[in-house]
PDB file of C-alpha atoms and ligand atoms in Angstrom:
ATOM      1  CA  MET H   1       8.470 -19.979 -10.746  1.00 61.00           C
ATOM      2  CA  THR H   2       7.227 -19.323  -7.470  1.00 79.00           C
ATOM      3  CA  THR H   3       5.956 -15.875  -6.811  1.00 85.00           C
ATOM      4  CA  LEU H   4       6.182 -13.657  -3.956  1.00 87.00           C
ATOM      5  CA  PHE H   5       2.947 -13.492  -3.459  1.00 87.00           C
ATOM      6  CA  ASP H   6       3.046 -17.800  -2.869  1.00 88.00           C
ATOM      7  CA  LYS H   7       5.851 -17.418  -0.811  1.00 90.00           C
ATOM      8  CA  TYR H   8       4.307 -15.330   1.920  1.00 89.00           C
ATOM      9  CA  GLY H   9       1.400 -17.067   2.403  1.00 88.00           C
ATOM     10  CA  GLY H  10      -1.175 -15.265   0.145  1.00 86.00           C
ATOM     11  CA  PHE H  11      -4.037 -13.530   0.704  1.00 83.00           C
ATOM     12  CA  ALA H  12      -3.407 -14.209   4.097  1.00 87.00           C
ATOM     13  CA  THR H  13      -0.873 -12.947   4.586  1.00 87.00           C
ATOM     14  CA  VAL H  14      -1.414  -9.651   2.391  1.00 85.00           C
ATOM     15  CA  SER H  15      -4.242  -9.381   4.123  1.00 84.00           C
ATOM     16  CA  LYS H  16      -2.626  -8.892   7.980  1.00 88.00           C
ATOM     17  CA  ILE H  17      -0.255  -6.544   6.134  1.00 89.00           C
ATOM     18  CA  VAL H  18      -2.565  -4.262   4.689  1.00 86.00           C
ATOM     19  CA  ARG H  19      -4.190  -3.859   7.983  1.00 87.00           C
ATOM     20  CA  GLU H  20      -1.591  -3.296   9.739  1.00 91.00           C
ATOM     21  CA  PHE H  21       0.209  -0.904   6.888  1.00 87.00           C
ATOM     22  CA  TYR H  22      -3.407   1.292   7.914  1.00 84.00           C
ATOM     23  CA  ARG H  23      -3.601   1.015  10.769  1.00 89.00           C
ATOM     24  CA  GLN H  24      -0.437   2.964  11.349  1.00 91.00           C
ATOM     25  CA  ILE H  25      -0.742   5.007   8.887  1.00 88.00           C
ATOM     26  CA  LEU H  26      -4.122   6.283  10.687  1.00 86.00           C
ATOM     27  CA  GLN H  27      -2.097   6.558  13.527  1.00 93.00           C
ATOM     28  CA  SER H  28       0.350   9.037  12.127  1.00 94.00           C
ATOM     29  CA  PRO H  29      -1.445  12.871  12.473  1.00 95.00           C
ATOM     30  CA  THR H  30       0.944  13.770   8.991  1.00 94.00           C
ATOM     31  CA  LEU H  31      -0.763  11.071   7.175  1.00 93.00           C
ATOM     32  CA  LYS H  32      -4.523  10.737   8.538  1.00 90.00           C
ATOM     33  CA  PRO H  33      -5.451  14.168   7.179  1.00 91.00           C
ATOM     34  CA  TYR H  34      -5.331  12.231   3.826  1.00 90.00           C
ATOM     35  CA  PHE H  35      -7.782   9.126   4.672  1.00 85.00           C
ATOM     36  CA  GLN H  36     -10.244  11.578   6.366  1.00 83.00           C
ATOM     37  CA  GLY H  37     -13.617  10.772   4.420  1.00 83.00           C
ATOM     38  CA  ALA H  38     -12.449   8.017   2.633  1.00 82.00           C
ATOM     39  CA  ASN H  39     -14.265   4.777   2.785  1.00 84.00           C
ATOM     40  CA  MET H  40     -11.502   2.351   4.258  1.00 78.00           C
ATOM     41  CA  GLU H  41     -12.838  -1.360   4.183  1.00 84.00           C
ATOM     42  CA  ARG H  42     -13.474   0.065   0.536  1.00 79.00           C
ATOM     43  CA  LEU H  43     -10.252   0.960   0.142  1.00 78.00           C
ATOM     44  CA  ILE H  44      -7.852  -2.113   2.421  1.00 81.00           C
ATOM     45  CA  ASP H  45     -10.007  -4.116  -0.462  1.00 80.00           C
ATOM     46  CA  HIS H  46      -8.665  -2.252  -3.460  1.00 78.00           C
ATOM     47  CA  GLN H  47      -4.564  -1.916  -1.758  1.00 80.00           C
ATOM     48  CA  THR H  48      -5.148  -5.976  -0.995  1.00 81.00           C
ATOM     49  CA  LYS H  49      -5.695  -6.517  -4.934  1.00 80.00           C
ATOM     50  CA  PHE H  50      -3.260  -4.149  -5.535  1.00 78.00           C
ATOM     51  CA  ILE H  51       0.289  -5.338  -3.282  1.00 78.00           C
ATOM     52  CA  ALA H  52      -1.119  -9.429  -4.184  1.00 81.00           C
ATOM     53  CA  HIS H  53      -0.447  -7.794  -7.872  1.00 78.00           C
ATOM     54  CA  VAL H  54       2.793  -6.111  -7.368  1.00 76.00           C
ATOM     55  CA  LEU H  55       3.603  -9.938  -5.124  1.00 78.00           C
ATOM     56  CA  GLY H  56       2.983 -11.768  -8.718  1.00 76.00           C
ATOM     57  CA  GLY H  57      -0.350 -13.494  -6.850  1.00 72.00           C
ATOM     58  CA  PRO H  58      -4.032 -14.251  -9.706  1.00 71.00           C
ATOM     59  CA  ALA H  59      -5.703 -10.801  -7.873  1.00 64.00           C
ATOM     60  CA  GLU H  60      -6.835  -8.518 -10.460  1.00 65.00           C
ATOM     61  CA  TYR H  61      -6.329  -5.123 -10.332  1.00 67.00           C
ATOM     62  CA  THR H  62      -9.452  -3.208 -10.887  1.00 71.00           C
ATOM     63  CA  GLY H  63      -9.368  -0.057 -10.013  1.00 70.00           C
ATOM     64  CA  ARG H  64      -8.669   3.724 -10.905  1.00 77.00           C
ATOM     65  CA  GLU H  65      -5.178   4.309 -12.876  1.00 81.00           C
ATOM     66  CA  LEU H  66      -2.635   5.678  -9.101  1.00 82.00           C
ATOM     67  CA  GLY H  67      -2.396   9.040 -10.859  1.00 89.00           C
ATOM     68  CA  ALA H  68      -6.001   9.606 -10.709  1.00 90.00           C
ATOM     69  CA  ALA H  69      -6.505   7.708  -7.487  1.00 85.00           C
ATOM     70  CA  HIS H  70      -4.753  10.969  -6.384  1.00 89.00           C
ATOM     71  CA  ALA H  71      -5.127  13.119  -8.255  1.00 92.00           C
ATOM     72  CA  ARG H  72      -7.171  15.134  -6.140  1.00 91.00           C
ATOM     73  CA  LEU H  73      -5.005  14.718  -3.189  1.00 92.00           C
ATOM     74  CA  ALA H  74      -2.963  16.791  -3.421  1.00 94.00           C
ATOM     75  CA  ILE H  75       0.180  13.951  -2.034  1.00 96.00           C
ATOM     76  CA  THR H  76       3.179  16.356  -0.350  1.00 97.00           C
ATOM     77  CA  GLY H  77       7.093  13.968  -0.709  1.00 97.00           C
ATOM     78  CA  GLU H  78       7.096  13.908   2.258  1.00 96.00           C
ATOM     79  CA  ALA H  79       3.625  12.469   2.924  1.00 97.00           C
ATOM     80  CA  PHE H  80       4.259   9.688   0.340  1.00 96.00           C
ATOM     81  CA  GLY H  81       8.059   9.473   2.274  1.00 97.00           C
ATOM     82  CA  GLU H  82       6.343   8.508   5.727  1.00 96.00           C
ATOM     83  CA  VAL H  83       3.887   5.597   3.367  1.00 93.00           C
ATOM     84  CA  ALA H  84       6.459   4.134   2.046  1.00 93.00           C
ATOM     85  CA  ALA H  85       9.051   3.988   5.569  1.00 96.00           C
ATOM     86  CA  ILE H  86       6.077   1.762   7.052  1.00 94.00           C
ATOM     87  CA  LEU H  87       4.965   0.294   4.250  1.00 91.00           C
ATOM     88  CA  GLN H  88       9.136  -0.633   4.550  1.00 94.00           C
ATOM     89  CA  GLU H  89       8.332  -1.409   8.253  1.00 95.00           C
ATOM     90  CA  THR H  90       5.282  -3.521   7.937  1.00 93.00           C
ATOM     91  CA  LEU H  91       7.249  -5.914   5.424  1.00 93.00           C
ATOM     92  CA  GLU H  92       9.621  -6.414   7.561  1.00 95.00           C
ATOM     93  CA  ASP H  93       7.778  -7.095  10.551  1.00 94.00           C
ATOM     94  CA  ALA H  94       5.590  -9.890   8.526  1.00 91.00           C
ATOM     95  CA  GLY H  95       8.608 -11.468   8.058  1.00 92.00           C
ATOM     96  CA  MET H  96       9.628 -10.527   4.172  1.00 93.00           C
ATOM     97  CA  GLU H  97      13.010 -11.147   3.156  1.00 95.00           C
ATOM     98  CA  PRO H  98      14.925  -8.129   2.617  1.00 96.00           C
ATOM     99  CA  ALA H  99      15.819  -8.965  -0.695  1.00 95.00           C
ATOM    100  CA  ASP H 100      12.175  -9.199  -1.300  1.00 93.00           C
ATOM    101  CA  VAL H 101      11.594  -5.975   0.542  1.00 94.00           C
ATOM    102  CA  ALA H 102      13.723  -4.105  -2.227  1.00 95.00           C
ATOM    103  CA  THR H 103      11.282  -5.464  -4.882  1.00 91.00           C
ATOM    104  CA  VAL H 104       8.396  -4.710  -3.828  1.00 90.00           C
ATOM    105  CA  MET H 105       9.737  -0.898  -2.243  1.00 92.00           C
ATOM    106  CA  GLY H 106      11.605  -0.671  -5.851  1.00 91.00           C
ATOM    107  CA  ILE H 107       7.958  -1.130  -7.615  1.00 86.00           C
ATOM    108  CA  VAL H 108       6.596   1.773  -4.698  1.00 89.00           C
ATOM    109  CA  ALA H 109       9.462   3.976  -5.521  1.00 92.00           C
ATOM    110  CA  GLY H 110       8.378   3.934  -9.557  1.00 89.00           C
ATOM    111  CA  ALA H 111       4.735   4.962  -8.840  1.00 88.00           C
ATOM    112  CA  ARG H 112       5.892   7.537  -6.816  1.00 94.00           C
ATOM    113  CA  GLY H 113       5.084   9.940  -9.937  1.00 94.00           C
ATOM    114  CA  ASP H 114       1.646   9.333 -10.138  1.00 91.00           C
ATOM    115  CA  VAL H 115       1.089   9.513  -6.279  1.00 93.00           C
ATOM    116  CA  VAL H 116       3.125  12.498  -5.522  1.00 96.00           C
ATOM    117  CA  THR H 117       0.947  16.507  -6.595  1.00 94.00           C
ATOM    118  CA  ALA H 118       1.873  18.973  -4.515  1.00 90.00           C
TER     119      ALA H 118
HETATM  120  C1  HEM Q   1       3.173   4.275  -4.048  1.00 72.03           C
HETATM  121  C2  HEM Q   1       2.550   3.913  -3.115  1.00 72.03           C
HETATM  122  C3  HEM Q   1       1.637   4.049  -3.180  1.00 72.03           C
HETATM  123  C4  HEM Q   1      -0.001   3.210  -4.597  1.00 72.03           C
HETATM  124  C5  HEM Q   1       0.738   2.039  -4.033  1.00 72.03           C
HETATM  125  C6  HEM Q   1      -1.442   3.240  -4.033  1.00 72.03           C
HETATM  126  C7  HEM Q   1      -2.548   3.107  -3.731  1.00 72.03           C
HETATM  127  C8  HEM Q   1      -3.524   3.134  -3.243  1.00 72.03           C
HETATM  128  C9  HEM Q   1      -4.373   2.927  -4.774  1.00 72.03           C
HETATM  129  C10 HEM Q   1      -4.487   1.113  -5.076  1.00 72.03           C
HETATM  130  C11 HEM Q   1      -6.171   2.993  -4.298  1.00 72.03           C
HETATM  131  C12 HEM Q   1      -7.143   2.544  -4.544  1.00 72.03           C
HETATM  132  C13 HEM Q   1      -7.806   2.952  -5.854  1.00 72.03           C
HETATM  133  C14 HEM Q   1      -8.945   3.343  -6.506  1.00 72.03           C
HETATM  134  O1  HEM Q   1     -10.303   3.230  -5.401  1.00 72.03           O
HETATM  135  O2  HEM Q   1      -9.070   3.331  -7.394  1.00 72.03           O
HETATM  136  C15 HEM Q   1      -5.545   3.513  -3.772  1.00 72.03           C
HETATM  137  C16 HEM Q   1      -6.278   5.436  -2.957  1.00 72.03           C
HETATM  138  C17 HEM Q   1      -5.890   5.842  -2.234  1.00 72.03           C
HETATM  139  N1  HEM Q   1      -4.551   6.429  -1.690  1.00 72.03           N
HETATM  140 FE1  HEM Q   1      -2.717   5.526  -1.914  1.00 72.03          FE
HETATM  141  N2  HEM Q   1      -0.945   5.134  -2.855  1.00 72.03           N
HETATM  142  C18 HEM Q   1       0.432   5.275  -2.286  1.00 72.03           C
HETATM  143  C19 HEM Q   1       0.230   6.730  -2.145  1.00 72.03           C
HETATM  144  C20 HEM Q   1      -0.568   7.164  -1.253  1.00 72.03           C
HETATM  145  C21 HEM Q   1       0.550   8.438  -0.722  1.00 72.03           C
HETATM  146  C22 HEM Q   1       0.491   8.344  -0.526  1.00 72.03           C
HETATM  147  C23 HEM Q   1      -1.206   8.857  -0.112  1.00 72.03           C
HETATM  148  C24 HEM Q   1      -1.351   9.873   1.510  1.00 72.03           C
HETATM  149  C25 HEM Q   1      -1.011  10.458   2.540  1.00 72.03           C
HETATM  150  C26 HEM Q   1      -2.530   7.960  -0.480  1.00 72.03           C
HETATM  151  C27 HEM Q   1      -3.321   8.144  -0.093  1.00 72.03           C
HETATM  152  C28 HEM Q   1      -4.946   7.519  -0.808  1.00 72.03           C
HETATM  153  C29 HEM Q   1      -5.992   7.786  -0.856  1.00 72.03           C
HETATM  154  C30 HEM Q   1      -6.926   9.012   0.196  1.00 72.03           C
HETATM  155  C31 HEM Q   1      -7.063   7.442  -1.498  1.00 72.03           C
HETATM  156  C32 HEM Q   1      -8.197   7.106  -1.530  1.00 72.03           C
HETATM  157  C33 HEM Q   1      -8.856   7.854  -2.947  1.00 72.03           C
HETATM  158  C34 HEM Q   1     -10.793   8.008  -2.783  1.00 72.03           C
HETATM  159  O3  HEM Q   1     -10.454   7.709  -2.868  1.00 72.03           O
HETATM  160  O4  HEM Q   1     -10.807   9.213  -3.708  1.00 72.03           O
HETATM  161  N3  HEM Q   1      -2.113   7.480  -1.158  1.00 72.03           N
HETATM  162  N4  HEM Q   1      -4.019   4.188  -2.844  1.00 72.03           N
END
């Protein structure tokens, strides 16, 4: 069975999606402060592998558990909602079909409890 990862062009597409995702996040006054002091290149590398994994690609995600990675950040529900909206828009702009966007967003929604701690 073809994975979403293969369907949408593999690492080249995922990498483009992730870069556009963070470009928009850093333009948001709500979100930018959370990422002050984060090593963006490392973050982009992890996020690329994570999204590739969610799409069924070959990359092994070797970063910390999501709960541990976000625990000290006191992320609000509002901030989470904004990140999710940016991701959805980025996937749509990359030409992903609505049903596939819904699949990915369902997985993201499932991680809300691990990420939102404020
Ligand atoms: C489902 C939603 C999310 C997913 C799947 C996700 C995924 C990740 C991943 C894979 C990492 C890297 C962990 C590591 O390096 O070990 C990370 C780190 C980080 N995330 Fe998220 N994230 C999500 C939501 C958010 C939100 C809503 C915010 C802020 C508003 C946020 C802010 C950060 C920051 C600042 C880091 C760096 C932490 C550090 O280096 O100490 N994330 N995230």
